[in-house]
CSV table of C-alpha atoms in Angstrom, one decimal:
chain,number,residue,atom,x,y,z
A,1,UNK,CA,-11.0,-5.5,-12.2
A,2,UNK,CA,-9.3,-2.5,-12.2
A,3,UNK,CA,-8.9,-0.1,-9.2
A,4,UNK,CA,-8.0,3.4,-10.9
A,5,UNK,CA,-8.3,5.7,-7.8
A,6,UNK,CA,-5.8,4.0,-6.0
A,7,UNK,CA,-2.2,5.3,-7.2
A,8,UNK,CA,1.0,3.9,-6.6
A,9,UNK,CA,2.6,6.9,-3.6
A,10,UNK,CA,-0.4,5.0,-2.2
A,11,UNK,CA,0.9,1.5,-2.5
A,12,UNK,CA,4.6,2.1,-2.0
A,13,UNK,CA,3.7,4.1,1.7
A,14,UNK,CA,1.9,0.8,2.4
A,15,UNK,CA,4.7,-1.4,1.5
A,16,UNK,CA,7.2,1.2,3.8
A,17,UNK,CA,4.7,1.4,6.5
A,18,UNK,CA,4.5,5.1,6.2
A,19,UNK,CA,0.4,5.1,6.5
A,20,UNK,CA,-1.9,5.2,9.1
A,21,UNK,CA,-3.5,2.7,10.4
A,22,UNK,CA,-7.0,3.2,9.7
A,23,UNK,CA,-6.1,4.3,6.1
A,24,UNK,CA,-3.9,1.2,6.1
A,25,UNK,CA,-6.9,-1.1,7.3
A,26,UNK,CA,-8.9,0.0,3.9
A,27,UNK,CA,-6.3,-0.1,1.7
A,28,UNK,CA,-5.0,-3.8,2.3
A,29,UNK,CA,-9.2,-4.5,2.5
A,30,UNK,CA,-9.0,-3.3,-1.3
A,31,UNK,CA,-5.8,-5.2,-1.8
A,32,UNK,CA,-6.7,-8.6,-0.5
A,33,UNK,CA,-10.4,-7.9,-3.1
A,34,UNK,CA,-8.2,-7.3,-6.4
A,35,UNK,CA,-5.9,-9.7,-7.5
A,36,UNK,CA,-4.4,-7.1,-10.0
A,37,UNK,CA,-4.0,-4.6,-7.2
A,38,UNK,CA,-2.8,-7.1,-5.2
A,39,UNK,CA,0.2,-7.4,-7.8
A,40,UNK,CA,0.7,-4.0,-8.0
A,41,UNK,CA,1.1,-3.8,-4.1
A,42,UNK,CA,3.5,-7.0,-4.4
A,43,UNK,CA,5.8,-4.9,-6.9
A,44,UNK,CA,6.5,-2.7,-4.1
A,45,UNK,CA,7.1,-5.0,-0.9
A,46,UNK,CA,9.3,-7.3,-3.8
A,47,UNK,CA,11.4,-4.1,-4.8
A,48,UNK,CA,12.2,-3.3,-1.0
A,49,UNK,CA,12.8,-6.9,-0.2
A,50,UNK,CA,15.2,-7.0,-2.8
A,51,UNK,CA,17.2,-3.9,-2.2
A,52,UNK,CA,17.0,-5.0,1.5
A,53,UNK,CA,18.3,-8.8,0.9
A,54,UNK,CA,20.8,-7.6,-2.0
A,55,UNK,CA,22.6,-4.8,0.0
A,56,UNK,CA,22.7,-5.8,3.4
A,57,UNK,CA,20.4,-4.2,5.8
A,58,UNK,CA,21.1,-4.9,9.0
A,59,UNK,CA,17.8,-5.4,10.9
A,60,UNK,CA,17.6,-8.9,9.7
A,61,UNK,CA,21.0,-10.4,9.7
A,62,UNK,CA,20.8,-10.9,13.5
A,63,UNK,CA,18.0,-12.6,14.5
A,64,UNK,CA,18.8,-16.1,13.9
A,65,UNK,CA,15.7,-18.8,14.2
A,66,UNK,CA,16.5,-21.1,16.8
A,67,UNK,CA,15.6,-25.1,16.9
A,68,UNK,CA,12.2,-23.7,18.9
A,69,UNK,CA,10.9,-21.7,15.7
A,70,UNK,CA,8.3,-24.2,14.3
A,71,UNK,CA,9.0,-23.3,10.7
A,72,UNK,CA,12.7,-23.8,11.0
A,73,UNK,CA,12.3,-27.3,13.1
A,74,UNK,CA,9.8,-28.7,10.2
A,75,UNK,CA,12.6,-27.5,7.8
A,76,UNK,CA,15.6,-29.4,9.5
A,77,UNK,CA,13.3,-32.0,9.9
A,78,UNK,CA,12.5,-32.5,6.7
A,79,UNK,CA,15.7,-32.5,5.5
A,80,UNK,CA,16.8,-35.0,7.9
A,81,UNK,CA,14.1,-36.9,7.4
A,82,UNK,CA,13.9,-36.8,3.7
A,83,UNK,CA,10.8,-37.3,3.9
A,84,UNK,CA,7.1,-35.9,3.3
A,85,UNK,CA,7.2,-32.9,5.2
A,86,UNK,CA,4.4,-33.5,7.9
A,87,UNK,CA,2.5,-36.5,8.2
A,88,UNK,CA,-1.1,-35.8,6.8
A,89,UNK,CA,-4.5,-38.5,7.3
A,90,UNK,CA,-4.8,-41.0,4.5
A,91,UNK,CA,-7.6,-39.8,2.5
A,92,UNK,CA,-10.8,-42.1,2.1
A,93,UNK,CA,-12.0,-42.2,-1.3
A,94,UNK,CA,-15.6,-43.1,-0.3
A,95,UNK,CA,-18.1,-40.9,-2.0
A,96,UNK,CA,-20.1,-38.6,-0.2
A,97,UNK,CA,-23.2,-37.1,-0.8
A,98,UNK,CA,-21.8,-34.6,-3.1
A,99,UNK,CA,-20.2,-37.3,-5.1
A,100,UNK,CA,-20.0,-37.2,-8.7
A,101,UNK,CA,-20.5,-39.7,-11.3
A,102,UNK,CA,-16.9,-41.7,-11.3
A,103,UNK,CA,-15.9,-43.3,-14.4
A,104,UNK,CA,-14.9,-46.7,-12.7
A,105,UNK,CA,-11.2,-46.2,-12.9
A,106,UNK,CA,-10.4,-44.0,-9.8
A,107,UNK,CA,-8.7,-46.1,-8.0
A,108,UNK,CA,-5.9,-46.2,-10.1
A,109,UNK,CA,-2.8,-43.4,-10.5
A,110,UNK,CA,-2.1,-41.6,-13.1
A,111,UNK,CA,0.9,-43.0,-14.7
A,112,UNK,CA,2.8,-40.1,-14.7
A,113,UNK,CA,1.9,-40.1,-10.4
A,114,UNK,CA,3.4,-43.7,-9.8
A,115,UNK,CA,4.9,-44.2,-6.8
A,116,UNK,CA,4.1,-40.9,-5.5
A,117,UNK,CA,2.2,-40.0,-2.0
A,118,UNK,CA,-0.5,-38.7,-4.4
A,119,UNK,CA,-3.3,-40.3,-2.4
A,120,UNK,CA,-1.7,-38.4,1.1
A,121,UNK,CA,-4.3,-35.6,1.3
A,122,UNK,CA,-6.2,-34.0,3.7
A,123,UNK,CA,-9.4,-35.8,4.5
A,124,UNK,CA,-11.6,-33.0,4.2
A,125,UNK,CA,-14.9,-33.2,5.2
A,126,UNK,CA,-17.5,-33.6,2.5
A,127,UNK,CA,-15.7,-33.7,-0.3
A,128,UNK,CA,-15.9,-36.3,-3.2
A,129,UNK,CA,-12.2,-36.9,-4.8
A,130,UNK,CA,-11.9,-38.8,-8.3
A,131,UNK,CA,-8.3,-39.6,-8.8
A,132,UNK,CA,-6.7,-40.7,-11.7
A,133,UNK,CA,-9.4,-40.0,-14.1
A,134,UNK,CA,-8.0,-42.3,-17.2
A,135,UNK,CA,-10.9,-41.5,-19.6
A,136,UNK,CA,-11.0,-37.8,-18.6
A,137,UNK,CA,-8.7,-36.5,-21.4
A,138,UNK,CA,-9.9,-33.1,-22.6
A,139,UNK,CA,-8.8,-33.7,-26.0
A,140,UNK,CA,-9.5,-35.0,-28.7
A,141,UNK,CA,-13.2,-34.4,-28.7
A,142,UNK,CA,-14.0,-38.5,-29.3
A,143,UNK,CA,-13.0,-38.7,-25.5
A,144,UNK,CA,-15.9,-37.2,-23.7
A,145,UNK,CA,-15.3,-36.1,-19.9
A,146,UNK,CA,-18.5,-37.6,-18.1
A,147,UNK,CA,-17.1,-37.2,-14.9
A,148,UNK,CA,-17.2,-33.7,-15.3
A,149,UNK,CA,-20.0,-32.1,-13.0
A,150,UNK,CA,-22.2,-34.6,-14.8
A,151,UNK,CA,-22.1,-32.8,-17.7
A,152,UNK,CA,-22.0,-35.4,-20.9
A,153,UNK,CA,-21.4,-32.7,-24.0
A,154,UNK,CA,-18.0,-33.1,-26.2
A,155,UNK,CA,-18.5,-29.7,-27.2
A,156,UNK,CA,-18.1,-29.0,-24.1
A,157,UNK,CA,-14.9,-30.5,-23.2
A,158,UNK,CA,-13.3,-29.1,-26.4
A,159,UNK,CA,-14.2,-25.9,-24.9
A,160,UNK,CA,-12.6,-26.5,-21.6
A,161,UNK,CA,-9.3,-28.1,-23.1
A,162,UNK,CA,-8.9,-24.7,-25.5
A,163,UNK,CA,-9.3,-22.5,-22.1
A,164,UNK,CA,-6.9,-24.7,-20.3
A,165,UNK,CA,-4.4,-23.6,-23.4
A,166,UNK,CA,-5.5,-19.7,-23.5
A,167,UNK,CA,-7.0,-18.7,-20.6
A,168,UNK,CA,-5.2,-16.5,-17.8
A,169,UNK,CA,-5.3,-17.4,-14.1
A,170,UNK,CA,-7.3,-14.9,-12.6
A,171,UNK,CA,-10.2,-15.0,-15.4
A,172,UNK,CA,-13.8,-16.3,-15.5
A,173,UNK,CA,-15.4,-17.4,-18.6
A,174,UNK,CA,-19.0,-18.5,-19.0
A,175,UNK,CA,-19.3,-21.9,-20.7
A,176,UNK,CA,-22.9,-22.9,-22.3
A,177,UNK,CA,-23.4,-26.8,-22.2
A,178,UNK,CA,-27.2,-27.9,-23.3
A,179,UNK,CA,-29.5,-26.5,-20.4
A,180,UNK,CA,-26.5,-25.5,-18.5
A,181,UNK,CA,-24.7,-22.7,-17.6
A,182,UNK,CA,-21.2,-23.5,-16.2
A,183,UNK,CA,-18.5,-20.7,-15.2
A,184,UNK,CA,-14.8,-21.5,-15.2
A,185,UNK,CA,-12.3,-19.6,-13.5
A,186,UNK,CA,-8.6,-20.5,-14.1
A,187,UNK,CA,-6.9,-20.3,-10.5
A,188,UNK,CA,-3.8,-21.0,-11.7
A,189,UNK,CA,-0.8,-22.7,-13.6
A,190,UNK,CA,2.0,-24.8,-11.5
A,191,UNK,CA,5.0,-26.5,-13.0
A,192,UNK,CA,5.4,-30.1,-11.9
A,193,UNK,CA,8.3,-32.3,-11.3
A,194,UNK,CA,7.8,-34.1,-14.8
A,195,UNK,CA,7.7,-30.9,-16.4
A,196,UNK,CA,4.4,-31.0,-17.1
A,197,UNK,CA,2.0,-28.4,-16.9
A,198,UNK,CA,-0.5,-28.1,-15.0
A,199,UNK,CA,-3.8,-25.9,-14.7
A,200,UNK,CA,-5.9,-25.6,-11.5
A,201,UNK,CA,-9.1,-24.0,-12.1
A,202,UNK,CA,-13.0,-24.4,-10.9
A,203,UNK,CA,-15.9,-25.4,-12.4
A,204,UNK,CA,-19.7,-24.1,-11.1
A,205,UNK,CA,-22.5,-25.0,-12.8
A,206,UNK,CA,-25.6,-22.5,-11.6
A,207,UNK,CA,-29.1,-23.5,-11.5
A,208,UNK,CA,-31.3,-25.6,-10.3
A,209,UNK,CA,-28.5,-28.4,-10.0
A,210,UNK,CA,-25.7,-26.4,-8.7
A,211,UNK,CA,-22.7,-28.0,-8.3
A,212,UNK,CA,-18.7,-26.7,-8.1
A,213,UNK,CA,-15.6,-28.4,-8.1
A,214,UNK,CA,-11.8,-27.6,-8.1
A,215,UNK,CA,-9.9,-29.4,-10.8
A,216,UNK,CA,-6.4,-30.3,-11.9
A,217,UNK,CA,-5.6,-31.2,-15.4
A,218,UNK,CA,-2.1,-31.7,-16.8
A,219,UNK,CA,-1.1,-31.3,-20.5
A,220,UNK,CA,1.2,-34.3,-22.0
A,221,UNK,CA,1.8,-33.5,-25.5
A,222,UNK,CA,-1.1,-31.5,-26.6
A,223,UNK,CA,-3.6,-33.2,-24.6
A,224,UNK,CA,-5.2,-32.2,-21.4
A,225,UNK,CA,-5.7,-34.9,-18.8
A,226,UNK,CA,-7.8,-34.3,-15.8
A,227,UNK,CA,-5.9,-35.4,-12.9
A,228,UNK,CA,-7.9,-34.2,-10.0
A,229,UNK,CA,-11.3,-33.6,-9.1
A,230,UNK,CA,-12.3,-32.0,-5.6
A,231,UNK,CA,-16.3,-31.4,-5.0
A,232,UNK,CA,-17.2,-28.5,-3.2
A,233,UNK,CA,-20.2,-28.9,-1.0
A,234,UNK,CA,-22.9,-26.5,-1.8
A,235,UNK,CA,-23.9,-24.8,1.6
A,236,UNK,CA,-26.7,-22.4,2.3
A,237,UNK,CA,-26.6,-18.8,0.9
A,238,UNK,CA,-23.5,-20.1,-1.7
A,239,UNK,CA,-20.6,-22.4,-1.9
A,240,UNK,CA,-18.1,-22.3,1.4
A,241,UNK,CA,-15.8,-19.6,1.8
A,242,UNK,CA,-12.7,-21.6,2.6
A,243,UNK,CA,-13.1,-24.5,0.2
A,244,UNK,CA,-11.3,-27.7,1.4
A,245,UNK,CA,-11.2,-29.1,-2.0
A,246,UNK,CA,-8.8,-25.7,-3.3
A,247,UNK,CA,-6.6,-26.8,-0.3
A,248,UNK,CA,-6.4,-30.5,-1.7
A,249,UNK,CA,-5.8,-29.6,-4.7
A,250,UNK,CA,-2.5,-27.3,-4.0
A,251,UNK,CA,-1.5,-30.3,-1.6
A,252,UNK,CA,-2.0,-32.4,-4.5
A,253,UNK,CA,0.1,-30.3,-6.7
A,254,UNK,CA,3.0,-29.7,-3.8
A,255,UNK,CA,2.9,-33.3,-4.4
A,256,UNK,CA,3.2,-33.7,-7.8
A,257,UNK,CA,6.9,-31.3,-7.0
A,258,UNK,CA,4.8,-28.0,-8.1
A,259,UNK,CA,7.0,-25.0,-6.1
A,260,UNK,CA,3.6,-22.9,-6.1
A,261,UNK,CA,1.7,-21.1,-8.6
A,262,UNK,CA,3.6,-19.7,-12.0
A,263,UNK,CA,3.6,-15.8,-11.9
A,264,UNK,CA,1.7,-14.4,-15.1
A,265,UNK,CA,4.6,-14.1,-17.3
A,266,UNK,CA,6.1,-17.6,-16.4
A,267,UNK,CA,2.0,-19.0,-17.5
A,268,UNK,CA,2.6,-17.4,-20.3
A,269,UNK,CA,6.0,-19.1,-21.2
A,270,UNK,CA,4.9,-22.5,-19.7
A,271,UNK,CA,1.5,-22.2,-22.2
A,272,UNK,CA,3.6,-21.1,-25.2
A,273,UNK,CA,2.3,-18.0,-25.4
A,274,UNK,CA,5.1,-15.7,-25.6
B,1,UNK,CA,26.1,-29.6,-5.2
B,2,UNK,CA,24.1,-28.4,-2.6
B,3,UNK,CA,23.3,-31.2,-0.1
B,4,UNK,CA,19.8,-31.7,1.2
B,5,UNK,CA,21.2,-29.9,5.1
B,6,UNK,CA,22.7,-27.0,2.9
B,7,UNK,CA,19.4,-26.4,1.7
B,8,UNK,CA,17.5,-26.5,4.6
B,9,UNK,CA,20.3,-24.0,6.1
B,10,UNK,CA,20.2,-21.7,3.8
B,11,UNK,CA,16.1,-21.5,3.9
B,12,UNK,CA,16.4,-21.2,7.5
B,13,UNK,CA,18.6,-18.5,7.5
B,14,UNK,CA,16.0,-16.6,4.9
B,15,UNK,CA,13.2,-16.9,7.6
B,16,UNK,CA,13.3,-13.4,8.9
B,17,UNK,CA,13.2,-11.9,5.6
B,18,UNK,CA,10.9,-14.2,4.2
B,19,UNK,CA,8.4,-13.7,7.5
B,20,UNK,CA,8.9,-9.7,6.9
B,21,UNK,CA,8.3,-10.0,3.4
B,22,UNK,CA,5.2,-11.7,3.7
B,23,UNK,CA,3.9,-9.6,7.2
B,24,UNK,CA,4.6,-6.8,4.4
B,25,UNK,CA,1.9,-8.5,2.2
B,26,UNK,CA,-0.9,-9.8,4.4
B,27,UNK,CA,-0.8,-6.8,7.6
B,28,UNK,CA,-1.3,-9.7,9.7
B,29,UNK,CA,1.5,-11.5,11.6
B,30,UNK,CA,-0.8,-15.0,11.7
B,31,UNK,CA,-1.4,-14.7,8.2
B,32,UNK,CA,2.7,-14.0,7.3
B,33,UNK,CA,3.4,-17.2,9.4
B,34,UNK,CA,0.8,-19.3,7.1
B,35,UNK,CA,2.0,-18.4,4.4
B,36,UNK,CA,5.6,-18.6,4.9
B,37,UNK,CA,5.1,-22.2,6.4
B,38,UNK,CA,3.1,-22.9,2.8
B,39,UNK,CA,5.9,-21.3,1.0
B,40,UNK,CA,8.5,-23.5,3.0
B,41,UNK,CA,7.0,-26.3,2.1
B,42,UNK,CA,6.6,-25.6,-1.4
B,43,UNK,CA,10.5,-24.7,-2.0
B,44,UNK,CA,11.3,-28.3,0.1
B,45,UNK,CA,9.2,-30.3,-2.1
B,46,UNK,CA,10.7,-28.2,-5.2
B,47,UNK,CA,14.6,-27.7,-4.0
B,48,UNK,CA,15.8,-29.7,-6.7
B,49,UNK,CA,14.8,-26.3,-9.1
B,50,UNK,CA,17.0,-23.8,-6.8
B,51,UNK,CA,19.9,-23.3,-8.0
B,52,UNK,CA,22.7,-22.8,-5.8
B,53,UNK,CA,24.7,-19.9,-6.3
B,54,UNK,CA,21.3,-17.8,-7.3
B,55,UNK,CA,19.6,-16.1,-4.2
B,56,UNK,CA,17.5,-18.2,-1.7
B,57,UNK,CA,15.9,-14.6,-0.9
B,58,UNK,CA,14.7,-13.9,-4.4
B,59,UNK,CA,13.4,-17.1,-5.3
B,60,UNK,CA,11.5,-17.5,-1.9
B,61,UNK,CA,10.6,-13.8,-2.2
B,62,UNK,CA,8.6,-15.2,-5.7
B,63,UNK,CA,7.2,-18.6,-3.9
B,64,UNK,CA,5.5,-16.8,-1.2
B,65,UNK,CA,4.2,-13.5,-3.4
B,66,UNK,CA,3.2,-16.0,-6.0
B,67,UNK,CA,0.9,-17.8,-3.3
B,68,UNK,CA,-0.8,-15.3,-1.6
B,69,UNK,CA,-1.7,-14.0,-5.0
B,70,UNK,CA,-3.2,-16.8,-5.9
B,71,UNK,CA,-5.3,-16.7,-2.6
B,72,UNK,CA,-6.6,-13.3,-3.3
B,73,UNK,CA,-7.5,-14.8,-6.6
B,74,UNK,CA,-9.5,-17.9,-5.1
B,75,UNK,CA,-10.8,-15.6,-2.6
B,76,UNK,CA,-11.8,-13.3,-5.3
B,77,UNK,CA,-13.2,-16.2,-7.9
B,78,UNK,CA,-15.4,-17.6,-4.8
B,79,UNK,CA,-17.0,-14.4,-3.2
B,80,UNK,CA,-18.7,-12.6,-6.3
B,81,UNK,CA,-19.5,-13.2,-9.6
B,82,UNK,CA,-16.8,-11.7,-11.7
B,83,UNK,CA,-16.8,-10.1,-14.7
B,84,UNK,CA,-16.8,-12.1,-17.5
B,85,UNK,CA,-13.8,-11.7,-19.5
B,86,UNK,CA,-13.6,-13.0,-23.0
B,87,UNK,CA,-11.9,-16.6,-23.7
B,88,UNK,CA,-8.8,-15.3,-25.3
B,89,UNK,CA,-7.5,-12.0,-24.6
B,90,UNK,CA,-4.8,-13.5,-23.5
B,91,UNK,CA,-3.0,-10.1,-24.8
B,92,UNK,CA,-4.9,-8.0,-22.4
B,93,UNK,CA,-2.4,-7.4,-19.6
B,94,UNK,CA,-2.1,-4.0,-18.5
B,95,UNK,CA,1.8,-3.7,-18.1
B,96,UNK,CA,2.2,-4.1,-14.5
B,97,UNK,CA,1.5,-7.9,-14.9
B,98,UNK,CA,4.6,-8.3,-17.0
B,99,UNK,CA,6.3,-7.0,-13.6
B,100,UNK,CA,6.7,-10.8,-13.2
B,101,UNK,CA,10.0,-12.2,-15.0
B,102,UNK,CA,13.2,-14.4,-14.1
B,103,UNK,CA,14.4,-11.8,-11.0
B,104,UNK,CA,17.0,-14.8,-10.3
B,105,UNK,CA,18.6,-14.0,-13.8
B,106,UNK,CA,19.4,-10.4,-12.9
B,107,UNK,CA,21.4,-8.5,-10.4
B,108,UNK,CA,19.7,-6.4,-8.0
B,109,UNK,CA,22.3,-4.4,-8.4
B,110,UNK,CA,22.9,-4.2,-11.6
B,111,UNK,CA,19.0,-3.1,-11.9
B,112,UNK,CA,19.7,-0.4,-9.3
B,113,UNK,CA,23.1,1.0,-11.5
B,114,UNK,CA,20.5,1.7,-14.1
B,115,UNK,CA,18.1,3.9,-12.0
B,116,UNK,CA,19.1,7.9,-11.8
B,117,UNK,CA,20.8,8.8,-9.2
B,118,UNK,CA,18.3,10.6,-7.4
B,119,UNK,CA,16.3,7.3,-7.7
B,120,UNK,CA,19.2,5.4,-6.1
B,121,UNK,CA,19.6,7.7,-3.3
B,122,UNK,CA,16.2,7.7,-2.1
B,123,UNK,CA,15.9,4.0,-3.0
B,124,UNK,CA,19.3,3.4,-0.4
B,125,UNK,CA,17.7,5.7,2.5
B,126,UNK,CA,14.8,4.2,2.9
B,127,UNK,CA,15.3,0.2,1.6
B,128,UNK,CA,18.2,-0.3,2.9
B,129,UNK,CA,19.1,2.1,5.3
B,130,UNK,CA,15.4,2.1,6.6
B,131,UNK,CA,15.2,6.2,6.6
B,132,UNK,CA,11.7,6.9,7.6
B,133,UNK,CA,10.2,9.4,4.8
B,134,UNK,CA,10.4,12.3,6.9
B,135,UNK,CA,13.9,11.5,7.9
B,136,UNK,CA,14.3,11.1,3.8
B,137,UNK,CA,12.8,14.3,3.4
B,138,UNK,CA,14.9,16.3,5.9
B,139,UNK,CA,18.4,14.8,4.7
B,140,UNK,CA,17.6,14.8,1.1
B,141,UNK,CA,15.7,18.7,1.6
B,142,UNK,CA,12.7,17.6,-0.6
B,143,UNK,CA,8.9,17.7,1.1
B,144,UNK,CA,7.8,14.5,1.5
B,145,UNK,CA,5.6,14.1,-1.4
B,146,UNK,CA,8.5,14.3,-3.8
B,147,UNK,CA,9.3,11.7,-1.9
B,148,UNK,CA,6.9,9.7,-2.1
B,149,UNK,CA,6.1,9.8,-5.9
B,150,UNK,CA,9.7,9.2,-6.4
B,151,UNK,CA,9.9,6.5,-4.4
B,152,UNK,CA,7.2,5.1,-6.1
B,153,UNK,CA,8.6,5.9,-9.8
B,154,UNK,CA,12.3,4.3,-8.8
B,155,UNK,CA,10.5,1.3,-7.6
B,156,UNK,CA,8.2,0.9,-11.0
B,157,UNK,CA,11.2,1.8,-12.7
B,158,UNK,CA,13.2,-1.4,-11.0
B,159,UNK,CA,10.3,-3.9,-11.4
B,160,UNK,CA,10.3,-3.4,-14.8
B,161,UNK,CA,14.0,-3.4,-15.3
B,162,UNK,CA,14.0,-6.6,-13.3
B,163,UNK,CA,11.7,-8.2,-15.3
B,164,UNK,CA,13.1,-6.9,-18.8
B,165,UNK,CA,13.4,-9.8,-21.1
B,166,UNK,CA,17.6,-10.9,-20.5
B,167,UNK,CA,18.0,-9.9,-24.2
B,168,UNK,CA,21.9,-8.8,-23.3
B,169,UNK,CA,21.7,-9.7,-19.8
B,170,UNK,CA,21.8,-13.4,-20.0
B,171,UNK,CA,25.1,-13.9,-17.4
B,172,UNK,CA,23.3,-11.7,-15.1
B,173,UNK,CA,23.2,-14.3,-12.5
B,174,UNK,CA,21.7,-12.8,-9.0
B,175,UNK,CA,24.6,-13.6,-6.5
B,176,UNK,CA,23.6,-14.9,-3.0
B,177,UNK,CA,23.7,-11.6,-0.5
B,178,UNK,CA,27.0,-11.8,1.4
């Protein structure tokens, strides 16, 4: 989406604080809608961070965060500690409700997870987690997905595996599988530890049997392997707001050694598109 | 070799810029904290890909404008039924979205030597001296809409120099502020 009647003396007086605050209020309300303007607005608070970091403004260099500053005690701690950074509730892998057909191998890790804390997520209420998916390889079409949202249709699973390739984060694509109608929209692209990488994205199937879930699948070779699936209850007038399962899944990834989500041009490189 | 405590110094010593940088980008001083706290955890779990030597600033600068993209993105993916874009037009970025290259393979500086040096003037005022625009506008004798549109040219102009491929710039390590 494009937001053509906001121009950039608008942006950069934002990022400066030079506006009003009312005018403010409805600007960063635009902002926080539009994921391109939103990186249009970050090109302006990165330039002056920059500037400010590179030559030495002086507002900053004298506050020092004491041991009382929570951020910088979890820091220290963690280093200390070496270990995970915050203790987080074992997740329970019983199925809810919303559960989704599981291909009997869940309880295992991925190989390429061994030995990690993978299983150290957030118990979230209501939602269904299928871990280490060993049949749910995108590719090559004879290995058919039939974990995913139910939906039993190779054709279908080529289709996601070719998006997972091409697709910017940030887009939504309408996928056609039999009676259904899914929609896909890649979230984002992370860099693991292994090098892998790997694509976080959602799945919604509309209808009469609506269902959405956040995934994780990971490339090896040329190959896309599901990694993680995280149901998101259905609640009354839509799917929730803050979804749990998108908050798992990014744990999941911070565990997997991802240092957040690639910026566009870095997808690009890490998709071999450029 | 930069030792696990060296690390965690050096992010800790970033945490006022980093907390300004992101109260920059959310407006809200809850919503900075969250987000630098995610971001903090992200570069811990990742510190084995900082390079020591390269800035601490920068490369938390890009963790935490990196996340709170992707937020608006989830945000905007769950809330309304987007457009439907085609599978592959992968090719169909508008410019601004190349703004997003390897800022810890360039100087700052360097980047700024390039600008004109009207652009660099203005740039110094109000980044780094922190020159309000109407104290910009009085000292430089321009009305404060030149100011503003070439503030916002100078900036452009840096983003994309800092995100030029490193075709010829390829030793153009950032250096750690002093």
């Amino acid at each position: 989406m494009s937001t053509p009647d906001i121009n950039d003396e608008m942006l950069v007086a934002l990022a400066d604080g030079e506006m009003g605050e009312v005018e403010a209020g409805k600007l960063r309300a635009q902002i926080e809608a539009d994921p391109e303007l939103a990186q249009r607005y970050a090109d302006f608070v990165e330039t002056r961070a920059l500037l400010s970091a590179s030559f030495g403004s002086a507002a900053d260099e004298q506050i020092v965060p004491s041991g009382t500053d929570p951020i910088a005690a979890m820091i220290l701690a963690s280093a200390n500690a070496q270990e995970p950074i915050r203790s987080r509730p074992q997740l329970k892998l019983a199925a809810s409700n919303e559960s989704v057909p599981a291909s009997g191998t869940q309880k295992t890790a991925p190989r390429h997870l061994s030995g990690r804390t993978w299983w150290q997520l957030p118990a979230a209420a209501a939602i269904a987690f299928v871990c280490g998916l060993a049949g749910a390889n995108l590719l090559p079409s004879t290995e058919t997905d039939r974990v995913i949202a139910g939906i039993d249709d190779p054709a279908f699973n080529i289709g996601i595996a070719e998006l997972l390739a091409k697709l910017p984060s940030g887009k939504t694509v309408e996928l056609a599988a039999g009676q259904q109608q899914t929609r896909l929209t890649m979230i984002a692209t992370h860099r693991v530890e292994n090098g892998e990488t790997c694509r976080e994205y959602r799945l919604e199937r509309t209808g009469a049997s609506r269902h959405s879930e956040i995934r994780v699948s990971c490339r090896h070779g040329e190959t896309w392997t599901t990694t993680l699936v995280a149901a998101e209850p259905a609640q009354d007038g839509g799917f929730a707001t803050a979804s749990a399962a998108a908050e798992t899944a990014e744990q999941f990834l911070a565990t997997l050694g991802s240092a957040g989500p690639l910026s566009d041009d870095d997808e690009k490189t890490a998709l071999g598109l450029k | 070799m930069t030792t696990p405590n060296d690390f965690a110094r050096e992010l800790v010593a970033s945490l006022p810029k980093l907390r300004r940088f992101a109260l920059s980008l959310t407006g809200r001083s809850a919503d900075a904290e969250d987000l630098v706290q995610s971001a903090c955890e992200r570069a811990l779990k990742a510190k084995d890909r900082y390079e020591p030597g390269t800035s601490m600033d920068a490369w938390m600068f890009r963790i935490i404008r990196n996340l709170w993209i992707d937020g608006i993105r989830k945000r905007a993916s769950q809330g309304r039924q987007q457009e439907i874009d085609s599978a592959f037009d992968v090719a169909g970025e508008d410019g601004r979205q190349v703004t997003e290259a390897r800022l810890t393979m360039m100087k700052v500086e360097q980047a700024m030597a390039e600008l004109s040096s009207d652009q660099q003037q203005l740039l110094s005022l109000i980044c780094v001296s922190e020159a309000s625009y109407q104290e910009a506008s009085e000292q430089l004798g321009i009305p404060i809409g030149t100011v503003m549109s070439r503030l916002a040219r100078a900036r452009a102009n840096l983003s994309k120099l800092l995100a030029a491929p490193p075709s010829g710039r390829k030793n153009m390590e950032m250096e750690r502020p002093a």
